[in-house]
CSV table of C-alpha atoms in Angstrom, one decimal:
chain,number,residue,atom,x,y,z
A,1,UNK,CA,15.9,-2.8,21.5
A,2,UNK,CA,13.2,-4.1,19.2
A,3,UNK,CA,12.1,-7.5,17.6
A,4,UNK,CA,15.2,-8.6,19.3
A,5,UNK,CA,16.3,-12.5,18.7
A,6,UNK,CA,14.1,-12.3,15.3
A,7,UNK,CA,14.7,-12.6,11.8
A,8,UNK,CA,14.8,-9.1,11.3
A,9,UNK,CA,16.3,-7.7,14.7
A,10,UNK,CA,19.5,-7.0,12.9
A,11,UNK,CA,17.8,-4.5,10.7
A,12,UNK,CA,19.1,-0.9,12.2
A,13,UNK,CA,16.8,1.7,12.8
A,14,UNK,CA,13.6,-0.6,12.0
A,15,UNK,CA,10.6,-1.9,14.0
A,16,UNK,CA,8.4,-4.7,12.5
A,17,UNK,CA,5.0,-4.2,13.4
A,18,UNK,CA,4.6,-7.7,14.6
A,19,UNK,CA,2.2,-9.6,17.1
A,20,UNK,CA,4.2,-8.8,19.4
A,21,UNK,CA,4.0,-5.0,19.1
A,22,UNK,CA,0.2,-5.1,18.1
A,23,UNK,CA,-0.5,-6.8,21.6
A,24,UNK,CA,1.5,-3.7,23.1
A,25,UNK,CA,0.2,-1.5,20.7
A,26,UNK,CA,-3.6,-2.7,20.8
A,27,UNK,CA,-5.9,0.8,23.0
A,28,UNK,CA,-2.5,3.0,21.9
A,29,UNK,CA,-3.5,2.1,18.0
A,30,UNK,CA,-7.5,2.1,18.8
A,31,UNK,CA,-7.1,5.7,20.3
A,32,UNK,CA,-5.6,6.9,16.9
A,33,UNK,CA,-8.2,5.2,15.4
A,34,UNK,CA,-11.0,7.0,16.9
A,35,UNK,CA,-9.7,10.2,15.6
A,36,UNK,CA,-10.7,9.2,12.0
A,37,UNK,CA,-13.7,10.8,13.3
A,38,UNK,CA,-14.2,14.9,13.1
A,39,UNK,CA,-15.9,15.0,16.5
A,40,UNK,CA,-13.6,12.9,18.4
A,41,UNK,CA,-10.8,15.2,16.7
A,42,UNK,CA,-12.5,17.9,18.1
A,43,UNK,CA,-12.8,16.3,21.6
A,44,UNK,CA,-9.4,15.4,21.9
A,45,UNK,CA,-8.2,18.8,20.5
A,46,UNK,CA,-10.2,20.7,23.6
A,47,UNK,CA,-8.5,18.4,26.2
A,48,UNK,CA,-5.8,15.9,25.0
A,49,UNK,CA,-5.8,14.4,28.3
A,50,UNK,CA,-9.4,14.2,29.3
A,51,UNK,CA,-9.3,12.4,26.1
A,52,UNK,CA,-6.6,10.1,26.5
A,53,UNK,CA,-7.8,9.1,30.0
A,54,UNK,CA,-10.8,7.2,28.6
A,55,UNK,CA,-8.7,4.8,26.9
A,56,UNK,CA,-7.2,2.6,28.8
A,57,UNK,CA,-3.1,2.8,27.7
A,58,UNK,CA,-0.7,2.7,29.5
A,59,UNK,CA,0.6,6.1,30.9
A,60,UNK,CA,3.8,6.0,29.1
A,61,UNK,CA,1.4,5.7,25.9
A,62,UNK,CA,-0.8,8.9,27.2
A,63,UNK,CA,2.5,10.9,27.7
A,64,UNK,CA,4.0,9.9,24.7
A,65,UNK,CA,1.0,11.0,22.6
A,66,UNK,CA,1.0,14.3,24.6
A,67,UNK,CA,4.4,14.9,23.6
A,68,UNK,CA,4.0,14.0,19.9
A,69,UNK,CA,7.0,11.7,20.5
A,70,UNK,CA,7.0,9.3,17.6
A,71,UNK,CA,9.9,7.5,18.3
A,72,UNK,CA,8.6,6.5,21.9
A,73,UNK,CA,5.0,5.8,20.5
A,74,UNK,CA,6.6,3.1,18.2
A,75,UNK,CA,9.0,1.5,20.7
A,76,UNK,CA,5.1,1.5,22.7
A,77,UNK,CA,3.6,-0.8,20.1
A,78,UNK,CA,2.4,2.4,17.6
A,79,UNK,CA,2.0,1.5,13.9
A,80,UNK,CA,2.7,3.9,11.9
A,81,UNK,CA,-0.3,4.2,9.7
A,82,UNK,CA,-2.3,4.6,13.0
A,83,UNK,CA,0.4,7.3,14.1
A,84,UNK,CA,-0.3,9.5,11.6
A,85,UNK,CA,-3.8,10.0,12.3
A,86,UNK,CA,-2.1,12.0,15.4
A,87,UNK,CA,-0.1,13.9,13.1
A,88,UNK,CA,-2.9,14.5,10.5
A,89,UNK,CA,-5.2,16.2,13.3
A,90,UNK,CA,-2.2,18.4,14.1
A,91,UNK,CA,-2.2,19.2,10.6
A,92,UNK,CA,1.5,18.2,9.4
A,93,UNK,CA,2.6,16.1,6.8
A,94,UNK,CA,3.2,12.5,7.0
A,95,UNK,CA,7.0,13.6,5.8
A,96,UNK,CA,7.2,15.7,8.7
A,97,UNK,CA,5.9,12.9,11.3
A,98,UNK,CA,8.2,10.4,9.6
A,99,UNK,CA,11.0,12.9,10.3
A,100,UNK,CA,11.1,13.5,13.7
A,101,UNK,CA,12.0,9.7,14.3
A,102,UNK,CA,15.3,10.6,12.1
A,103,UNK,CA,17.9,12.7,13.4
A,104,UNK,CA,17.3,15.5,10.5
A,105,UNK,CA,15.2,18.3,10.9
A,106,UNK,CA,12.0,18.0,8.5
A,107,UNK,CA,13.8,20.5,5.7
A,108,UNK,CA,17.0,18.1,6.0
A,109,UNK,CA,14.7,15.1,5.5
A,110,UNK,CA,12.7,16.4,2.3
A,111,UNK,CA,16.2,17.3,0.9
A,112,UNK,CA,17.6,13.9,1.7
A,113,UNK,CA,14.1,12.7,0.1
A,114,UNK,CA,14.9,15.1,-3.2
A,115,UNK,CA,18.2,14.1,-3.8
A,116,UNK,CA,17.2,10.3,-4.1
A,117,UNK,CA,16.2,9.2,-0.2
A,118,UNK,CA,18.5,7.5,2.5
A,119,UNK,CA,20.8,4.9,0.5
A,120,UNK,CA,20.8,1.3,2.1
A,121,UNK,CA,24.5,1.0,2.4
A,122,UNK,CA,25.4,0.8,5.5
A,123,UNK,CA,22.1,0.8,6.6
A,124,UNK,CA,21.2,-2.8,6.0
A,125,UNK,CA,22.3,-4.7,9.2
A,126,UNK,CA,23.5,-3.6,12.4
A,127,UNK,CA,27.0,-3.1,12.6
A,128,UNK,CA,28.8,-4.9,15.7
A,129,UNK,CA,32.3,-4.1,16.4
A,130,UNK,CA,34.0,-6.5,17.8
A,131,UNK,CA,32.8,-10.1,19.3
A,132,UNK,CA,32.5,-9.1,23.0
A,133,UNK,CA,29.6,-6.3,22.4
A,134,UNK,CA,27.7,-9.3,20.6
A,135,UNK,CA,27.0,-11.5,24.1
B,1,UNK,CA,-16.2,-15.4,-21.6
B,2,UNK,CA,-14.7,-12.7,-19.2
B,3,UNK,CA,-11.0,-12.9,-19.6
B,4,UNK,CA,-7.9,-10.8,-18.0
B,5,UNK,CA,-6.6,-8.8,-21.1
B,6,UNK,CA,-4.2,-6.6,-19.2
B,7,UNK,CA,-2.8,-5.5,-15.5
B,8,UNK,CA,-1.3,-2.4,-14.0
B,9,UNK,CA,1.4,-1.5,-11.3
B,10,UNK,CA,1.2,1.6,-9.7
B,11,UNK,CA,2.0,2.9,-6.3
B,12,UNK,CA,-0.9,4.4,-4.6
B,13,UNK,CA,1.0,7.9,-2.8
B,14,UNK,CA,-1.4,9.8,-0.5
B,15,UNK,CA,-0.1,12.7,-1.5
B,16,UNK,CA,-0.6,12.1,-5.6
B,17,UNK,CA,-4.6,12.6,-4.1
B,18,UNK,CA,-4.1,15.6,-2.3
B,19,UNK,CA,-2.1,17.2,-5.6
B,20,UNK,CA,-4.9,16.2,-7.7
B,21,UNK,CA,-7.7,17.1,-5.3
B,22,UNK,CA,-6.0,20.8,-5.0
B,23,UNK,CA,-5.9,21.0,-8.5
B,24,UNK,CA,-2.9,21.2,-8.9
B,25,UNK,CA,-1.8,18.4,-11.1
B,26,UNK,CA,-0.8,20.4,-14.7
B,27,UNK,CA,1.6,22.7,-12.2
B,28,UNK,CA,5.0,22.3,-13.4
B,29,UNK,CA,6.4,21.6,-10.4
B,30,UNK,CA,4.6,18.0,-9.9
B,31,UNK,CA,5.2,17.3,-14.2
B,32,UNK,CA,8.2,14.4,-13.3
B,33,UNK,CA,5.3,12.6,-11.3
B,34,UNK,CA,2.2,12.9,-13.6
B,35,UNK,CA,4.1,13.0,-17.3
B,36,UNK,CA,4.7,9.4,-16.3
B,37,UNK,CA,0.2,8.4,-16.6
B,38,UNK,CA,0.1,10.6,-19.8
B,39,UNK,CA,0.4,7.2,-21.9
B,40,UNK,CA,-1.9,5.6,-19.5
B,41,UNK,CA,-4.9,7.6,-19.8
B,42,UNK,CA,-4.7,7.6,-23.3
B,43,UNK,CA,-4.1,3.5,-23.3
B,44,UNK,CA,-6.8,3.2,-20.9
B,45,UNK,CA,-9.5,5.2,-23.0
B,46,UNK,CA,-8.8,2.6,-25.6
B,47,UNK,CA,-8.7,-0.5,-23.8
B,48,UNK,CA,-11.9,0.7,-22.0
B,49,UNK,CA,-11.7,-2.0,-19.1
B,50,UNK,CA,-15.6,-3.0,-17.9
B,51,UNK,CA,-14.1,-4.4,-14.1
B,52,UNK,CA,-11.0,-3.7,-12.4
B,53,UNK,CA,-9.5,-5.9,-9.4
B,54,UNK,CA,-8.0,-3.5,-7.5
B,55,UNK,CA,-5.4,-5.0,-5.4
B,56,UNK,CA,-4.7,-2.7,-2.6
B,57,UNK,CA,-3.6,-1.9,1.4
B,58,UNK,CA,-6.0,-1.0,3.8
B,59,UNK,CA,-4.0,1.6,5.8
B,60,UNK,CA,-5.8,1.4,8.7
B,61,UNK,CA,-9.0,2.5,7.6
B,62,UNK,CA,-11.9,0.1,6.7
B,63,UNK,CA,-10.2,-2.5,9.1
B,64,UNK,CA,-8.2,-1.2,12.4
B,65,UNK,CA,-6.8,-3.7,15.2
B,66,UNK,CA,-10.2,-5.3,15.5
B,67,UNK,CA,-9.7,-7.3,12.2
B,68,UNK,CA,-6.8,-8.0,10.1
B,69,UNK,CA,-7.8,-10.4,7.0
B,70,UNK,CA,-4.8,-11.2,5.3
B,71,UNK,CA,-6.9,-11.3,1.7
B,72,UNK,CA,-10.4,-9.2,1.8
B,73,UNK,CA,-12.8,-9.3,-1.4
B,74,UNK,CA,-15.1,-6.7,-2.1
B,75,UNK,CA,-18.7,-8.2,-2.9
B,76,UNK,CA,-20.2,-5.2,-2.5
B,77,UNK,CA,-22.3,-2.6,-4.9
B,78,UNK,CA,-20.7,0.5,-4.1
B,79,UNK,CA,-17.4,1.6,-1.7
B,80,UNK,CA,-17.0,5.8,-0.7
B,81,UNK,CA,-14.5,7.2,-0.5
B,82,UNK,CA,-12.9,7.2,2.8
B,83,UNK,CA,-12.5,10.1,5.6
B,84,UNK,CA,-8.9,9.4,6.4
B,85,UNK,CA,-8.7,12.1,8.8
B,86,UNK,CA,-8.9,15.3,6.5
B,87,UNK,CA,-12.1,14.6,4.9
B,88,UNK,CA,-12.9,12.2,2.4
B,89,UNK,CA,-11.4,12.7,-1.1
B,90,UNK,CA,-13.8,14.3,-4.1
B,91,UNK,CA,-13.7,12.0,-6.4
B,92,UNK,CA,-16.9,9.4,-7.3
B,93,UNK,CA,-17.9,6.7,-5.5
B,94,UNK,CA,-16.8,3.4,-6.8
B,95,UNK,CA,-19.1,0.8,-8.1
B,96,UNK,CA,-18.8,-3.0,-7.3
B,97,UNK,CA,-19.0,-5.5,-9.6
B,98,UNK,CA,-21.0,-8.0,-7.3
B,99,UNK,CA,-21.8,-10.7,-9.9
B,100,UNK,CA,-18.6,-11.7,-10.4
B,101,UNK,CA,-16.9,-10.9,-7.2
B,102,UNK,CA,-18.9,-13.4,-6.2
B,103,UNK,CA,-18.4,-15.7,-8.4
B,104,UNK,CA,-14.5,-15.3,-7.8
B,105,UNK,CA,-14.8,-16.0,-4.2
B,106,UNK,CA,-16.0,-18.9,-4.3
B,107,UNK,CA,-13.9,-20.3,-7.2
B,108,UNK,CA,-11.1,-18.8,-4.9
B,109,UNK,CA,-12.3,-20.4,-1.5
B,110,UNK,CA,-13.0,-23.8,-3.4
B,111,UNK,CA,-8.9,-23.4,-5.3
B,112,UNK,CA,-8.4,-23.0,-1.3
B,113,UNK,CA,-8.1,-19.4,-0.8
B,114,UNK,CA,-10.2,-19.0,2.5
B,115,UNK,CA,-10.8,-15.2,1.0
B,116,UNK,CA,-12.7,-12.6,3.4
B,117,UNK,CA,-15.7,-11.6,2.0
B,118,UNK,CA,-16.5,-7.5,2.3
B,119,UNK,CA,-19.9,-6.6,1.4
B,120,UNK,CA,-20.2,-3.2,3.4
B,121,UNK,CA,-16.9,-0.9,3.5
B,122,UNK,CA,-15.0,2.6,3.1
B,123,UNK,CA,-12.0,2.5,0.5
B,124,UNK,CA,-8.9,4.9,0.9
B,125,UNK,CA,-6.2,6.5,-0.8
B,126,UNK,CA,-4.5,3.3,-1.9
B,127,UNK,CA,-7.7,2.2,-4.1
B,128,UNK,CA,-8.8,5.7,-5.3
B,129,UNK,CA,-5.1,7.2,-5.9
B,130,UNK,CA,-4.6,4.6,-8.5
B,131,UNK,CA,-8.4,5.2,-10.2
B,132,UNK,CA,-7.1,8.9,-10.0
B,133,UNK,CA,-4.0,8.5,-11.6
B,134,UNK,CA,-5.0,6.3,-14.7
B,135,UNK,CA,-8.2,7.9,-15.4
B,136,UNK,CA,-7.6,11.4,-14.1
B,137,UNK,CA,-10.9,13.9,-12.7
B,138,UNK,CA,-13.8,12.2,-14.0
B,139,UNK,CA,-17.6,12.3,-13.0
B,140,UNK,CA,-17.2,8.6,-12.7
B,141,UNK,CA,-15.5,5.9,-12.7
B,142,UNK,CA,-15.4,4.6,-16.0
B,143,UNK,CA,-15.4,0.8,-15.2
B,144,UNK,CA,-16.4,-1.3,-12.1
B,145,UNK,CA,-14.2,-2.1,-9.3
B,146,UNK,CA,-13.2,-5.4,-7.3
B,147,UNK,CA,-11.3,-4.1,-4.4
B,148,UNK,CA,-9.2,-6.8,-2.9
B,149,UNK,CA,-7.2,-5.8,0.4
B,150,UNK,CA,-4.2,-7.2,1.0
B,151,UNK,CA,-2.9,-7.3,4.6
B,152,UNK,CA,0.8,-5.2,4.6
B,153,UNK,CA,0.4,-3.4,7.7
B,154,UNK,CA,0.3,-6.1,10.4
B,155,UNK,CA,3.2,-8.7,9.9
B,156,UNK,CA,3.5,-11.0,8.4
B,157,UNK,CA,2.1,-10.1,4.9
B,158,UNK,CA,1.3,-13.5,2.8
B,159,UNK,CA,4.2,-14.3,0.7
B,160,UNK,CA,5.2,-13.7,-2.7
B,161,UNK,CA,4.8,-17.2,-4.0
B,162,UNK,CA,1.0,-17.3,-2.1
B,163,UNK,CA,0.4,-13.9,-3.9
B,164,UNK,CA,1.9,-15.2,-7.4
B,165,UNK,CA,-0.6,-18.3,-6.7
B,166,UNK,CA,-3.8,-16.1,-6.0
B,167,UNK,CA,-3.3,-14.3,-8.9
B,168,UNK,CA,-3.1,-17.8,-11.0
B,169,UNK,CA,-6.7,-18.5,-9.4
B,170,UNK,CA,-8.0,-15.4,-10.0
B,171,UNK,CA,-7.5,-15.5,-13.6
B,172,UNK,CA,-8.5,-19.1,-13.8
B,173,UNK,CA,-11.7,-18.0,-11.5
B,174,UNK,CA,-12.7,-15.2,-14.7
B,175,UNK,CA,-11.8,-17.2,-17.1
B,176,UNK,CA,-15.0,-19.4,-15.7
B,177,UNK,CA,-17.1,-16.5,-15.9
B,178,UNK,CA,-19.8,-16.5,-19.0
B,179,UNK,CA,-20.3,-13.4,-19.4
B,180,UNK,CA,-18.1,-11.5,-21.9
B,181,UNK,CA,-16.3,-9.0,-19.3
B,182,UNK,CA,-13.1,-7.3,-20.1
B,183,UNK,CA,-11.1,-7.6,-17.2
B,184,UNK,CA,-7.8,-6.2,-16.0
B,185,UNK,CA,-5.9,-6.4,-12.1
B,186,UNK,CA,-4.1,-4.3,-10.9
B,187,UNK,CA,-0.9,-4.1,-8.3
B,188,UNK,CA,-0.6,-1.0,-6.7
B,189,UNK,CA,1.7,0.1,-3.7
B,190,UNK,CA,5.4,0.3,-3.0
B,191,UNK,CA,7.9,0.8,-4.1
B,192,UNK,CA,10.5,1.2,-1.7
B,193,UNK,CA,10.1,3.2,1.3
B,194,UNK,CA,10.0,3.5,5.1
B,195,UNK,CA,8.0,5.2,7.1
B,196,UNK,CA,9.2,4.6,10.6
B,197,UNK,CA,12.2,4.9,12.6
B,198,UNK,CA,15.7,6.4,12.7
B,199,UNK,CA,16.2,4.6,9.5
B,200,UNK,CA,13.1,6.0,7.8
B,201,UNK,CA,13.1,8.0,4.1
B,202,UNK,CA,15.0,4.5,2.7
B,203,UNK,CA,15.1,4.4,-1.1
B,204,UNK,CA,16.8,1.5,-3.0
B,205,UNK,CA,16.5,2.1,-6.7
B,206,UNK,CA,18.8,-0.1,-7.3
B,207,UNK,CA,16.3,-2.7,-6.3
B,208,UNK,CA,13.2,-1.5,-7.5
B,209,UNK,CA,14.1,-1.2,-10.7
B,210,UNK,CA,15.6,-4.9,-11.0
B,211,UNK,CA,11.8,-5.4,-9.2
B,212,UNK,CA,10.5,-3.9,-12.3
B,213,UNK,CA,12.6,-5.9,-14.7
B,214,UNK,CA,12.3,-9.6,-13.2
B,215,UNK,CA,8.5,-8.7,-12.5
B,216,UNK,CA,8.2,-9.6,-16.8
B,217,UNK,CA,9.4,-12.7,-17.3
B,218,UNK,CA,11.3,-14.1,-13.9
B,219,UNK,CA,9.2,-13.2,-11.7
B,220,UNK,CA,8.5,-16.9,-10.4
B,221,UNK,CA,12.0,-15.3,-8.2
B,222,UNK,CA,10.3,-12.7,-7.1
B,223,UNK,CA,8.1,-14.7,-5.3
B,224,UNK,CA,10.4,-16.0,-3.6
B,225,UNK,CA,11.9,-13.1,-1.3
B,226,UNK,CA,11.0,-13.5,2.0
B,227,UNK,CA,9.2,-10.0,3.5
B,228,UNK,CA,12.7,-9.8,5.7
B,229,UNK,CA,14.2,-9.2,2.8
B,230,UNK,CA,12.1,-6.8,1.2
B,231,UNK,CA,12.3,-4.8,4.6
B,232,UNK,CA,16.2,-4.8,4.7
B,233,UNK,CA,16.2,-4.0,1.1
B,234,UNK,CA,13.3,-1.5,0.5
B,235,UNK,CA,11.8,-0.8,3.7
B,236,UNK,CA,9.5,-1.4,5.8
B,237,UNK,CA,7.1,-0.6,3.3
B,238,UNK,CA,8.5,-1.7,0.4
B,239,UNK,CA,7.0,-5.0,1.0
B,240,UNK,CA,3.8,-3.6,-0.5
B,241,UNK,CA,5.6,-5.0,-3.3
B,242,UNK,CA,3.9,-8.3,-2.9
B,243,UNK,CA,0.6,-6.7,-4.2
B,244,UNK,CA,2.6,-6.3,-7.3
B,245,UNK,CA,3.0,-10.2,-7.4
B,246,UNK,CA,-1.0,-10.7,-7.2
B,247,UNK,CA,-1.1,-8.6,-10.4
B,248,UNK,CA,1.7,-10.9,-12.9
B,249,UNK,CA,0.1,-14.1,-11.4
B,250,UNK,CA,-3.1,-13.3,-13.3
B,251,UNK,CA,-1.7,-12.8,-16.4
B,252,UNK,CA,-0.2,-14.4,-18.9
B,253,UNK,CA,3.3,-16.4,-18.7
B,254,UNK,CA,4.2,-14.2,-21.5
B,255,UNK,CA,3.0,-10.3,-21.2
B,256,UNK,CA,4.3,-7.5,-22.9
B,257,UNK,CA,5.4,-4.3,-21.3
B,258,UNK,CA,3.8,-1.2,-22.9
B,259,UNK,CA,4.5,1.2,-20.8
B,260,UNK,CA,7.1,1.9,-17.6
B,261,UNK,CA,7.2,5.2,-14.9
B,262,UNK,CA,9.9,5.4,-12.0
B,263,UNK,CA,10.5,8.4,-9.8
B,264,UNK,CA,12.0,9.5,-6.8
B,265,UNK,CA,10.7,11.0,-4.4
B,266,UNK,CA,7.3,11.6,-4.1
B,267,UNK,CA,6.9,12.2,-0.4
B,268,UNK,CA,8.5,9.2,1.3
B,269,UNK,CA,8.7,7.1,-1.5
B,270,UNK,CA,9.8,6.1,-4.9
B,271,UNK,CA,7.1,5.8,-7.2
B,272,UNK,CA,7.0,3.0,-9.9
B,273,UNK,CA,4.1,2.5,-12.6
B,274,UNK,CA,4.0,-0.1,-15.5
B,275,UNK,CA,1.6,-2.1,-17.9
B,276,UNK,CA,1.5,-5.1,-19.1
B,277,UNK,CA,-0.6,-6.7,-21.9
B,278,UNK,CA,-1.2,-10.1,-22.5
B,279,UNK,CA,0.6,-12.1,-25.3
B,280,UNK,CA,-1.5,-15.0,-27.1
B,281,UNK,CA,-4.5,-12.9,-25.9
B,282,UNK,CA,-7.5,-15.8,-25.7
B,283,UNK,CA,-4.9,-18.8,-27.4
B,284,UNK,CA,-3.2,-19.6,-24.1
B,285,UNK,CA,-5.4,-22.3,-22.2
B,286,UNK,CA,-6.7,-21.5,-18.8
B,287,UNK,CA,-4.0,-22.8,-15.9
């Protein structure tokens, strides 16, 4: 899916913010950027689209943001640093951003968090069954 | 002469700032986190630093997508606090030391360390958390501040062994300096964590705490993982760690650790915190 044939594509459940991603990623991450500011918050709170038309993403990127789908906005060349500025103008956590790309709810994530956080075992390299699925 | 007496690792949470700007950093419920600076605000009131080297992450705050320096020195005379989208922290605006930022960069540029020089920007959570956590609420700063950015966001970071290097040529670049200046660096970030994707809220402790005890004496190793690694192993964050490197390099061969904090979680993360002091204060010659 991601950073496929790189040194880190076998990581599971990981994107690398690479070059690759930032030239993707470039008016998505400059849009988030722009709500560091309390009138463009404002603006963008009165019409999210309106907003989102004057930069020029990609509509997939507009719909995404709409939809506060963090998974899809990272696959779309989102950083998550920039992300969050989303998030922070909606008023949630960075904990709860983080964990709607996870499949727990935010209460199961914090508990996961409490009792020590998501163990690497298992969760260090993709895990191919059998020869064939690897061509 | 100025010299490095001492350096610091501490992550630099977001949300350490938010507990201490509510004021809620005696409430019981946070004590596991902020029992662990007790010694370190009493060790700092001693040691009485007059400039720190911050070493730091810009989390897409002074620079965005426009610009991405790699290493960023602050020359500057003053840095505010940032608005990071919720209003900028209440804490005092941090004073440059100009002089011998100055003087750093270009022993740095001319040791080949093409350094970005910053004369004019906002700092965020990951300089003023850690100037929070060591000296608590104070009017002011008690000391001046370097900042230097490090690039984590965008990969690739620089690599551990560049890091361990810049923090040689830091130390050699005060060590020039004529002024009598107590100086100390500090690391700050990490430890592990990711904040992104399916496989996001990863902790290794396992890791960071063999991080922690290689960082002493072998951590000429630690310079050699490879940011792949620290991403499979900690996160995708956990290669803040590198910061950590920039830190050692200026000090010592042989340091001794006064003081050591690990906890999980706070928020997203595991949070680590140590000190080092030099050994052979002044009697080891300059690299």
């Amino acid at each position: 899916m991601h950073n496929n044939n790189k040194a880190y594509s076998d990581i599971p459940g990981t994107t690398v913010f690479d070059g690759d991603m930032a030239r993707i990623g470039f008016h998505l991450n400059q849009f988030c950027m722009s709500l560091m500011q309390a009138a463009n918050r404002a603006e963008f709170k009165q019409d999210e689209s309106a907003y989102l038309a004057k930069w020029p993403m990609t509509e997939a990127q507009r719909q995404a943001v709409l939809a506060r789908d963090f998974s899809q906005l990272i696959d779309l060349g989102g950083n998550i640093y920039y992300l969050v500025k989303i998030s922070s103008c909606d008023g949630l956590s960075v904990a709860a951003a983080v964990s709607t790309m996870t499949d727990l709810s935010v209460e199961d994530y914090l508990e996961m968090m409490q009792q020590g956080g998501r163990s690497p075992e298992g969760n260090r390299y993709v895990v191919t069954t059998s020869m064939e699925e690897k061509s | 002469m100025a010299k490095i007496t001492s350096g610091v690792g501490t992550s630099h949470i977001p949300l350490l700032g938010h507990i201490i700007d509510k004021g809620d950093s005696g409430d019981e419920k946070w004590a596991p986190i902020f029992d662990g600076y007790r010694f370190t605000k009493q060790w700092i009131r001693e040691q009485k630093p007059d400039v720190v080297i911050l070493v730091y992450n810009d989390h897409a705050t002074a620079f965005d997508m426009k610009m991405i320096p790699t290493f960023a020195i602050g020359c500057g005379e003053e840095y505010h606090p940032a608005d990071e989208g919720y209003g900028a922290r209440p804490v005092p605006i941090v004073k440059g030391a100009p002089k011998l930022a100055w003087h750093i960069t270009e022993s740095l540029i001319k040791q080949g360390f093409d350094m970005t020089v910053v004369n004019e920007m906002d700092v965020d959570h990951g300089l003023t958390v850690p100037l929070s956590m060591v000296f608590g609420e104070v009017e002011e700063w008690p000391c001046q501040v370097i900042p230097l950015a490090v690039n984590t966001v965008v990969y690739p970071s620089p690599t551990g062994e560049r890091c361990l290097a810049l923090g040689r040529a830091i130390r050699a670049a005060v060590e020039q300096f004529p002024e009598d200046v107590n100086v100390q660096v500090w690391g700050t970030g990490g430890m592990s964590h990711q904040l992104l994707g399916e496989r996001a809220g990863l902790i290794n402790q396992e890791w960071d705490l063999a991080f922690m005890d290689d960082l002493k004496s072998d951590y000429e190793k630690l310079g050699a993982i490879s940011q792949v690694e620290y991403i499979r192993e900690s996160g995708t964050e956990g290669s803040e760690m590198v910061m950590w490197l920039i830190m050692r390099g200026a000090l010592h061969d042989q340091v001794n650790e006064v003081h050591r904090h690990y906890h999980v979680p706070v928020s997203n993360t595991a949070l680590g915190h140590l000190i080092y002091e030099n050994v052979n204060d002044g009697a080891e010659e300059s690299v």
